[in-house]
Short mmCIF file of C-alpha atoms and ligand atoms in Angstrom, two decimals:
data_model
loop_
_atom_site.label_atom_id
_atom_site.label_comp_id
_atom_site.label_asym_id
_atom_site.label_seq_id
_atom_site.Cartn_x
_atom_site.Cartn_y
_atom_site.Cartn_z
CA MET A 370 28.29 -10.76 22.24
CA VAL A 371 25.92 -8.20 20.70
CA LYS A 372 22.25 -8.91 21.35
CA LYS A 373 20.14 -9.08 18.21
CA ASN A 374 16.86 -7.32 18.80
CA TYR A 375 15.87 -5.38 15.67
CA LEU A 376 14.27 -6.47 12.43
CA LEU A 377 14.94 -4.40 9.32
CA GLY A 378 12.06 -3.81 6.87
CA ILE A 379 12.52 -2.71 3.27
CA GLU A 380 9.77 -1.39 0.98
CA CYS A 381 10.55 -1.25 -2.74
CA THR A 382 7.51 -2.35 -4.83
CA ALA A 383 6.94 0.86 -6.83
CA HIS A 384 7.59 4.59 -6.34
CA THR A 385 8.71 4.33 -2.71
CA PHE A 386 11.95 3.02 -1.25
CA GLY A 387 11.61 2.77 2.51
CA ILE A 388 13.58 1.56 5.51
CA SER A 389 12.19 0.72 8.93
CA PHE A 390 13.31 -0.92 12.15
CA ILE A 391 11.00 -2.74 14.54
CA GLU A 392 12.03 -3.91 18.00
CA LYS A 393 11.53 -7.63 18.42
CA LYS A 394 10.64 -7.62 22.12
CA THR A 395 8.25 -4.68 22.22
CA LYS A 396 7.03 -4.74 18.57
CA LYS A 397 7.64 -0.99 18.56
CA ILE A 398 8.37 0.69 15.24
CA LEU A 399 11.53 2.69 15.83
CA CYS A 400 11.86 4.38 12.49
CA ASN A 401 9.97 4.58 9.22
CA ILE A 402 11.80 6.61 6.59
CA LYS A 403 11.43 6.71 2.85
CA ASP A 404 12.35 8.38 -0.38
CA VAL A 405 9.54 8.70 -2.93
CA PHE A 406 10.14 9.07 -6.65
CA THR A 407 8.03 11.97 -7.88
CA THR A 408 7.62 13.79 -11.20
CA GLU A 409 6.66 17.32 -12.20
CA LYS A 410 5.24 16.06 -15.48
CA GLY A 411 4.50 12.61 -16.84
CA GLY A 412 4.20 9.24 -15.13
CA LEU A 413 6.39 6.55 -13.68
CA ILE A 414 8.83 4.53 -15.78
CA PRO A 415 9.60 1.22 -14.03
CA THR A 416 13.29 1.07 -14.99
CA GLU A 417 13.80 4.63 -13.69
CA LEU A 418 12.17 3.67 -10.41
CA GLY A 419 14.55 0.69 -10.18
CA LYS A 420 17.53 2.99 -10.67
CA HIS A 421 16.17 5.34 -8.01
CA HIS A 422 15.96 2.44 -5.51
CA MET A 423 19.47 1.24 -6.33
CA LYS A 424 20.94 4.71 -5.80
CA ILE A 425 19.11 5.51 -2.56
CA ALA A 426 19.17 2.12 -0.74
CA GLU A 427 22.52 2.28 1.04
CA PHE A 428 22.11 5.95 1.97
CA LEU A 429 18.68 5.41 3.51
CA PHE A 430 19.85 2.32 5.40
CA LYS A 431 22.77 4.26 6.92
CA LYS A 432 20.44 7.13 7.77
CA ALA A 433 18.09 4.75 9.62
CA LEU A 434 21.01 3.27 11.57
CA GLU A 435 22.15 6.75 12.58
CA LYS A 436 18.65 7.84 13.54
CA THR A 437 17.95 4.83 15.73
CA LYS A 438 21.56 4.36 16.94
CA ILE A 439 21.21 0.68 16.05
CA ASN A 440 24.40 -1.21 15.37
CA GLU A 441 24.31 -3.36 12.20
CA LYS A 442 25.23 -6.38 14.32
CA GLU A 443 22.02 -5.99 16.33
CA ILE A 444 19.82 -6.77 13.30
CA ILE A 445 18.15 -10.13 13.72
CA ALA A 446 16.60 -10.47 10.23
CA VAL A 447 15.78 -8.50 7.11
CA ALA A 448 12.28 -8.40 5.58
CA VAL A 449 11.70 -7.17 2.04
CA SER A 450 8.55 -6.55 0.00
CA SER A 451 9.08 -9.26 -2.61
CA SER A 452 5.62 -9.20 -4.25
CA PRO A 453 3.58 -7.89 -6.02
CA GLY A 454 4.98 -4.84 -7.79
CA LEU A 455 7.09 -3.56 -10.65
CA ALA A 456 9.84 -6.03 -11.55
CA PRO A 457 12.76 -3.54 -11.73
CA CYS A 458 11.81 -2.19 -8.29
CA LEU A 459 11.36 -5.60 -6.67
CA LYS A 460 14.67 -6.71 -8.15
CA GLU A 461 16.64 -3.83 -6.60
CA GLY A 462 14.98 -4.35 -3.22
CA MET A 463 15.75 -8.06 -3.31
CA ILE A 464 19.39 -7.48 -4.30
CA PHE A 465 19.84 -5.06 -1.39
CA ALA A 466 18.05 -7.33 1.11
CA LYS A 467 20.11 -10.35 0.06
CA LYS A 468 23.28 -8.30 0.43
CA ILE A 469 22.33 -7.45 4.02
CA SER A 470 21.29 -11.03 4.74
CA SER A 471 24.57 -12.50 3.50
CA SER A 472 26.83 -9.78 4.98
CA PHE A 473 25.39 -10.16 8.48
CA LYS A 474 24.43 -13.85 8.21
CA ILE A 475 20.80 -13.19 9.10
CA PRO A 476 17.53 -14.65 7.72
CA LEU A 477 15.61 -13.07 4.85
CA VAL A 478 11.82 -12.74 5.10
CA CYS A 479 9.85 -12.28 1.85
CA VAL A 480 6.72 -10.23 2.48
CA ASN A 481 3.66 -9.70 0.27
CA HIS A 482 3.20 -5.93 0.05
CA CYS A 483 -0.63 -5.96 -0.11
CA ILE A 484 -0.93 -8.19 2.95
CA ALA A 485 1.49 -5.94 4.81
CA HIS A 486 -0.89 -3.01 4.11
CA LEU A 487 -3.68 -5.06 5.70
CA GLU A 488 -1.79 -6.41 8.70
CA ILE A 489 -0.51 -3.00 9.83
CA GLY A 490 -4.20 -2.05 10.14
CA GLU A 491 -4.25 -4.07 13.37
CA LEU A 492 -2.56 -1.13 15.08
CA THR A 493 -5.88 0.75 14.84
CA GLY A 494 -7.55 -1.86 17.05
CA ALA A 495 -9.65 -3.45 14.26
CA LYS A 496 -10.25 -7.14 14.99
CA ASP A 497 -12.13 -8.70 12.08
CA PRO A 498 -12.66 -6.02 9.46
CA VAL A 499 -13.59 -5.79 5.83
CA LEU A 500 -10.67 -4.00 4.23
CA LEU A 501 -11.10 -1.39 1.58
CA TYR A 502 -7.63 -1.42 0.08
CA VAL A 503 -7.17 1.51 -2.27
CA SER A 504 -3.64 2.17 -3.42
CA GLY A 505 -1.86 3.10 -6.64
CA ALA A 506 -1.93 -0.25 -8.39
CA ASN A 507 -4.35 -2.16 -6.16
CA THR A 508 -8.03 -1.77 -5.43
CA GLN A 509 -9.62 -4.65 -3.56
CA ILE A 510 -12.28 -5.44 -0.97
CA ILE A 511 -10.72 -8.06 1.26
CA ALA A 512 -11.62 -10.01 4.38
CA TYR A 513 -9.85 -12.75 6.30
CA GLU A 514 -11.58 -16.13 6.11
CA GLY A 515 -10.16 -19.62 6.53
CA LYS A 516 -6.41 -18.89 6.73
CA LYS A 517 -6.40 -16.55 3.74
CA TYR A 518 -7.14 -12.96 2.87
CA ARG A 519 -9.98 -13.48 0.39
CA ILE A 520 -10.78 -10.96 -2.30
CA PHE A 521 -14.52 -10.26 -2.45
CA GLY A 522 -14.37 -7.45 -4.96
CA GLU A 523 -11.74 -5.66 -6.99
CA THR A 524 -11.06 -3.41 -9.91
CA LEU A 525 -11.22 -5.13 -13.25
CA ASP A 526 -8.75 -2.71 -14.85
CA LEU A 527 -6.89 0.22 -13.28
CA GLY A 528 -6.15 0.62 -9.59
CA ILE A 529 -7.99 3.67 -8.21
CA GLY A 530 -4.69 5.49 -7.49
CA ASN A 531 -3.34 4.87 -10.99
CA PHE A 532 -6.68 6.02 -12.38
CA ILE A 533 -6.51 9.26 -10.38
CA ASP A 534 -2.85 9.76 -11.36
CA CYS A 535 -3.68 9.21 -15.07
CA PHE A 536 -6.51 11.71 -14.81
CA ALA A 537 -4.15 14.17 -13.06
CA ARG A 538 -1.60 13.72 -15.84
CA GLU A 539 -4.27 14.71 -18.36
CA LEU A 540 -4.67 17.94 -16.38
CA GLY A 541 -0.90 18.53 -16.47
CA ILE A 542 -0.23 17.46 -12.89
CA GLY A 543 2.81 15.28 -12.07
CA PHE A 544 3.01 12.21 -9.81
CA PRO A 545 1.42 11.71 -7.31
CA GLY A 546 -1.74 13.40 -8.55
CA GLY A 547 -4.12 12.33 -5.76
CA PRO A 548 -3.44 15.07 -3.19
CA LYS A 549 -3.65 17.88 -5.78
CA ILE A 550 -6.82 16.46 -7.29
CA GLU A 551 -8.35 16.34 -3.80
CA GLU A 552 -7.73 20.07 -3.36
CA MET A 553 -9.04 20.83 -6.84
CA ALA A 554 -12.21 18.79 -6.19
CA LYS A 555 -13.04 20.97 -3.18
CA LYS A 556 -13.52 23.90 -5.57
CA GLY A 557 -15.78 21.95 -7.95
CA LYS A 558 -19.47 22.96 -8.02
CA LYS A 559 -21.07 21.20 -10.96
CA TYR A 560 -21.64 17.44 -10.85
CA LEU A 561 -21.03 15.99 -14.29
CA GLU A 562 -22.72 12.72 -15.19
CA ILE A 563 -20.12 10.04 -15.85
CA SER A 564 -20.65 6.30 -15.93
CA TYR A 565 -20.90 4.32 -12.69
CA PRO A 566 -19.46 0.88 -13.47
CA ILE A 567 -19.96 -1.53 -10.59
CA LYS A 568 -20.99 -5.19 -10.88
CA GLY A 569 -21.54 -6.89 -7.56
CA MET A 570 -18.41 -5.95 -5.67
CA ASP A 571 -16.20 -5.41 -8.74
CA VAL A 572 -15.52 -1.97 -10.18
CA SER A 573 -13.71 -0.52 -13.20
CA PHE A 574 -12.22 2.86 -13.96
CA SER A 575 -10.95 2.97 -17.55
CA GLY A 576 -14.36 3.93 -18.98
CA ILE A 577 -14.69 6.80 -16.49
CA LEU A 578 -11.19 7.97 -17.39
CA ALA A 579 -12.08 8.07 -21.10
CA LYS A 580 -15.28 10.01 -20.31
CA LEU A 581 -13.41 12.52 -18.14
CA ILE A 582 -10.88 13.14 -20.92
CA HIS A 583 -13.75 13.58 -23.37
CA LEU A 584 -15.45 16.13 -21.07
CA LYS A 585 -12.17 17.98 -20.55
CA ASN A 586 -11.71 18.28 -24.32
CA LYS A 587 -15.25 19.64 -24.54
CA GLY A 588 -14.19 22.47 -22.19
CA GLU A 589 -15.54 21.40 -18.79
CA LYS A 590 -13.72 23.00 -15.83
CA LYS A 591 -11.01 20.92 -14.19
CA GLU A 592 -12.41 21.58 -10.71
CA ASP A 593 -15.81 20.18 -11.76
CA LEU A 594 -14.13 17.21 -13.40
CA ALA A 595 -12.09 16.46 -10.24
CA PHE A 596 -15.20 16.83 -8.07
CA SER A 597 -17.29 14.54 -10.29
CA MET A 598 -14.47 12.01 -10.55
CA GLN A 599 -14.17 11.76 -6.76
CA GLU A 600 -17.91 11.67 -6.05
CA THR A 601 -18.49 8.91 -8.62
CA SER A 602 -15.49 6.64 -8.11
CA PHE A 603 -15.55 6.89 -4.30
CA ALA A 604 -19.29 6.16 -4.23
CA MET A 605 -18.58 2.97 -6.20
CA LEU A 606 -15.93 1.90 -3.70
CA VAL A 607 -18.11 2.66 -0.70
CA GLU A 608 -21.03 0.77 -2.27
CA ALA A 609 -18.82 -2.29 -2.89
CA ALA A 610 -17.46 -2.13 0.66
CA GLU A 611 -20.96 -1.85 2.10
CA ARG A 612 -22.11 -4.85 0.08
CA ALA A 613 -19.19 -6.87 1.45
CA LEU A 614 -20.01 -5.82 5.02
CA ALA A 615 -23.63 -6.87 4.50
CA HIS A 616 -22.87 -10.25 2.90
CA LEU A 617 -20.15 -11.17 5.37
CA GLY A 618 -22.05 -9.88 8.40
CA LYS A 619 -18.98 -7.98 9.59
CA LYS A 620 -19.12 -4.83 11.68
CA GLU A 621 -15.77 -3.18 11.01
CA LEU A 622 -14.39 -1.37 7.98
CA LEU A 623 -10.65 -0.77 7.75
CA LEU A 624 -9.03 1.48 5.16
CA GLY A 625 -5.64 0.86 3.58
CA GLY A 626 -3.50 2.23 0.74
CA GLY A 627 -2.53 5.75 -0.29
CA VAL A 628 -5.90 6.82 -1.71
CA ALA A 629 -7.38 6.26 1.77
CA CYS A 630 -5.60 9.52 2.73
CA ASN A 631 -8.35 11.32 0.81
CA SER A 632 -10.62 13.15 3.25
CA ARG A 633 -13.70 12.92 1.02
CA LEU A 634 -13.34 9.13 0.74
CA GLN A 635 -12.88 8.93 4.51
CA GLU A 636 -16.00 11.07 5.02
CA MET A 637 -18.09 8.89 2.69
CA CYS A 638 -16.93 5.76 4.50
CA LYS A 639 -17.76 7.37 7.84
CA ILE A 640 -21.33 8.15 6.72
CA MET A 641 -21.88 4.63 5.39
CA CYS A 642 -20.50 3.01 8.55
CA LYS A 643 -22.63 5.21 10.78
CA GLU A 644 -25.77 4.30 8.82
CA ARG A 645 -24.98 0.58 9.10
CA GLY A 646 -23.91 0.66 12.75
CA CYS A 647 -20.34 -0.33 11.81
CA LYS A 648 -17.03 0.99 13.10
CA LEU A 649 -14.53 2.66 10.78
CA PHE A 650 -10.80 2.28 11.33
CA ILE A 651 -8.29 4.51 9.55
CA PRO A 652 -4.54 3.88 10.09
CA GLU A 653 -2.14 6.80 10.51
CA LYS A 654 -1.16 8.42 7.20
CA GLN A 655 2.42 7.08 7.43
CA PHE A 656 0.97 3.54 7.38
CA LEU A 657 -1.57 4.20 4.60
CA LEU A 658 0.95 5.22 1.96
CA ASP A 659 3.62 2.74 0.90
CA ASN A 660 6.01 2.36 3.81
CA ALA A 661 8.64 0.03 5.22
CA ALA A 662 7.13 -0.12 8.73
CA MET A 663 4.39 -2.43 7.47
CA ILE A 664 7.01 -4.71 5.90
CA ALA A 665 8.93 -4.80 9.19
CA TYR A 666 5.69 -5.37 11.14
CA LEU A 667 4.54 -8.37 9.09
CA GLY A 668 8.15 -9.48 8.57
CA LEU A 669 8.54 -9.84 12.33
CA LYS A 670 5.40 -11.99 12.60
CA MET A 671 6.65 -14.25 9.80
CA PHE A 672 10.14 -14.40 11.30
CA GLU A 673 8.71 -15.55 14.63
CA LYS A 674 6.89 -18.37 12.83
CA LYS A 675 10.16 -19.24 11.06
CA ILE A 676 8.82 -18.32 7.63
CA PHE A 677 12.13 -17.16 6.17
CA PHE A 678 15.19 -18.10 4.10
CA LYS A 679 18.40 -18.82 5.98
CA PRO A 680 21.45 -16.91 4.70
CA GLU A 681 22.77 -20.12 3.14
CA GLU A 682 19.60 -20.65 1.08
CA LEU A 683 19.26 -17.18 -0.45
CA ASN A 684 19.36 -18.61 -3.97
CA LYS A 685 15.86 -19.99 -3.30
CA ALA A 686 14.43 -16.55 -2.51
CA ASP A 687 12.95 -14.60 -5.41
CA PHE A 688 10.56 -11.76 -6.12
CA ASN A 689 7.17 -12.18 -7.80
CA PRO A 690 5.63 -9.17 -9.59
CA ARG A 691 2.18 -10.78 -9.84
CA GLU A 692 1.51 -12.66 -6.59
CA ARG A 693 -2.16 -12.25 -5.62
CA THR A 694 -3.33 -11.55 -2.10
CA ASP A 695 -5.54 -14.65 -2.00
CA ILE A 696 -2.75 -17.04 -2.96
CA VAL A 697 -0.68 -16.44 0.16
CA LYS A 698 -1.23 -18.93 3.00
CA VAL A 699 -1.46 -16.90 6.16
CA GLU A 700 0.56 -19.16 8.44
CA TRP A 701 1.46 -16.53 11.01
CA LYS A 702 -2.03 -15.82 12.37
P1 AMP B 1541 0.29 3.74 -2.42
O1 AMP B 1541 0.46 3.04 -3.75
O2 AMP B 1541 -0.53 2.97 -1.44
O3 AMP B 1541 1.54 4.30 -1.83
O4 AMP B 1541 -0.57 5.04 -2.73
C1 AMP B 1541 -0.17 5.97 -3.70
C2 AMP B 1541 -1.40 6.47 -4.41
O5 AMP B 1541 -2.23 7.20 -3.50
C3 AMP B 1541 -1.07 7.41 -5.56
O6 AMP B 1541 -1.79 6.97 -6.67
C4 AMP B 1541 -1.58 8.76 -5.06
O7 AMP B 1541 -2.02 9.62 -6.08
C5 AMP B 1541 -2.70 8.35 -4.15
N1 AMP B 1541 -3.03 9.36 -3.13
C6 AMP B 1541 -2.25 9.85 -2.16
N2 AMP B 1541 -2.89 10.80 -1.45
C7 AMP B 1541 -4.13 10.91 -2.00
C8 AMP B 1541 -5.28 11.73 -1.75
N3 AMP B 1541 -5.27 12.63 -0.78
N4 AMP B 1541 -6.36 11.55 -2.53
C9 AMP B 1541 -6.37 10.63 -3.51
N5 AMP B 1541 -5.33 9.84 -3.82
C10 AMP B 1541 -4.23 9.99 -3.07
MG1 MG B 1542 0.92 0.02 -1.67
#
C-alpha cells in the first residue's frame, strides 16, 4: 500500500492561483508554485480571475507533482483557501479541491486565507507578535489573545495594496502596481502634504487617494506623488502598529501580506522597533505574497486536529467571501 505523507495546499482567493505540498512528518514545504494574474493596464475583474484559476488549476497541480515526484496516491488531504476573497476565485478553488478530495477519497480542509498569512509567520521564529498584515485587500493590526486572532486596528475603507494599485492605475501602471511605485518613490524629492487619517489604531486611504489624484491633475511629478504616498501611508501603519505594541505590552512585530515586501515600509518598521526595544520579524518574500505554502502549512495543523470535511461530507463544505479573521475559533493552537 502507498504511504500517504503529503498534504496539498491550494491558494485561490484573488489574483494568485498556487499549489504547494508539505510533508506531514517533517512539516517541510516541498514546493510552492503559483501563477499570478497580471495586467498591463487596468485592474482586476473578479470573473476573469475565476476563469484564470479554472484554466490553470490542473496544469499547476500536475507541474507540482512532477517537480516533487509525489504520486497522487500519497496525498493525505487537500487544504484550500475558502475565505475571505473574491467569490468567483474562491468558487473555482473549491471546485478543484473538492474534485481532488472525492477522486482520491481524502479529507478537505477549509483554511482562512488571512490566518494562513499570520500562521506562516511562525517560521521566522516569532512567538507572540503583533502582526501588521498589509496585503491587497486586507490591512489589519492583529494579535492572538484568548483562542482568537483579534483585530486591534484596521483600514476603514481600502486595503493598503488596493489603494497603492488604484494610485498606480491613475499613473498608467498595470497590476500589481506596488513594486513599480516603490521604485518610482525612490526618485521622489519633494514631500507633498496629504491628509494623515488615523484614529486610534484604525486608518483609511480613500481620502489620500482622492488628494493624490487631485495633485496629479494639478501637475505634480509622479515620483514626488509616489514618495509622498509611501511616506504618509506607511507612517500611519507604523504608528498604528506601535500603538498596538504599547497597549498590548508585546515585544515582537511580525509583517505579513504583499505590501510588506516594500523596503521602505520594512525600514520604517525597523526604526520603530529599534526605538521601542522590540524585535522585527519579516517572513521570506515567497510567504509574504499570496501563496499556497501558507495554506498547506495551516491546513496541516488543522488536519492534525481533525478540523476537516470527510470525502463523504463534501456537500457541507463551502466558501465564504467575507469571513473575518476574528470570527475563526483557533482550535489548532
Ligand atoms: P497579496 O494580496 O498579499 O498577495 O499582496 C499583493 C499586493 O501587494 C498588491 O496590491 C501589490 O501591489 C502589493 N505589493 C507587492 N509588492 C509591493 C511593494 N514592493 N511595495 C508595495 N506594495 C507591494
Ligand atoms: Mg493575501
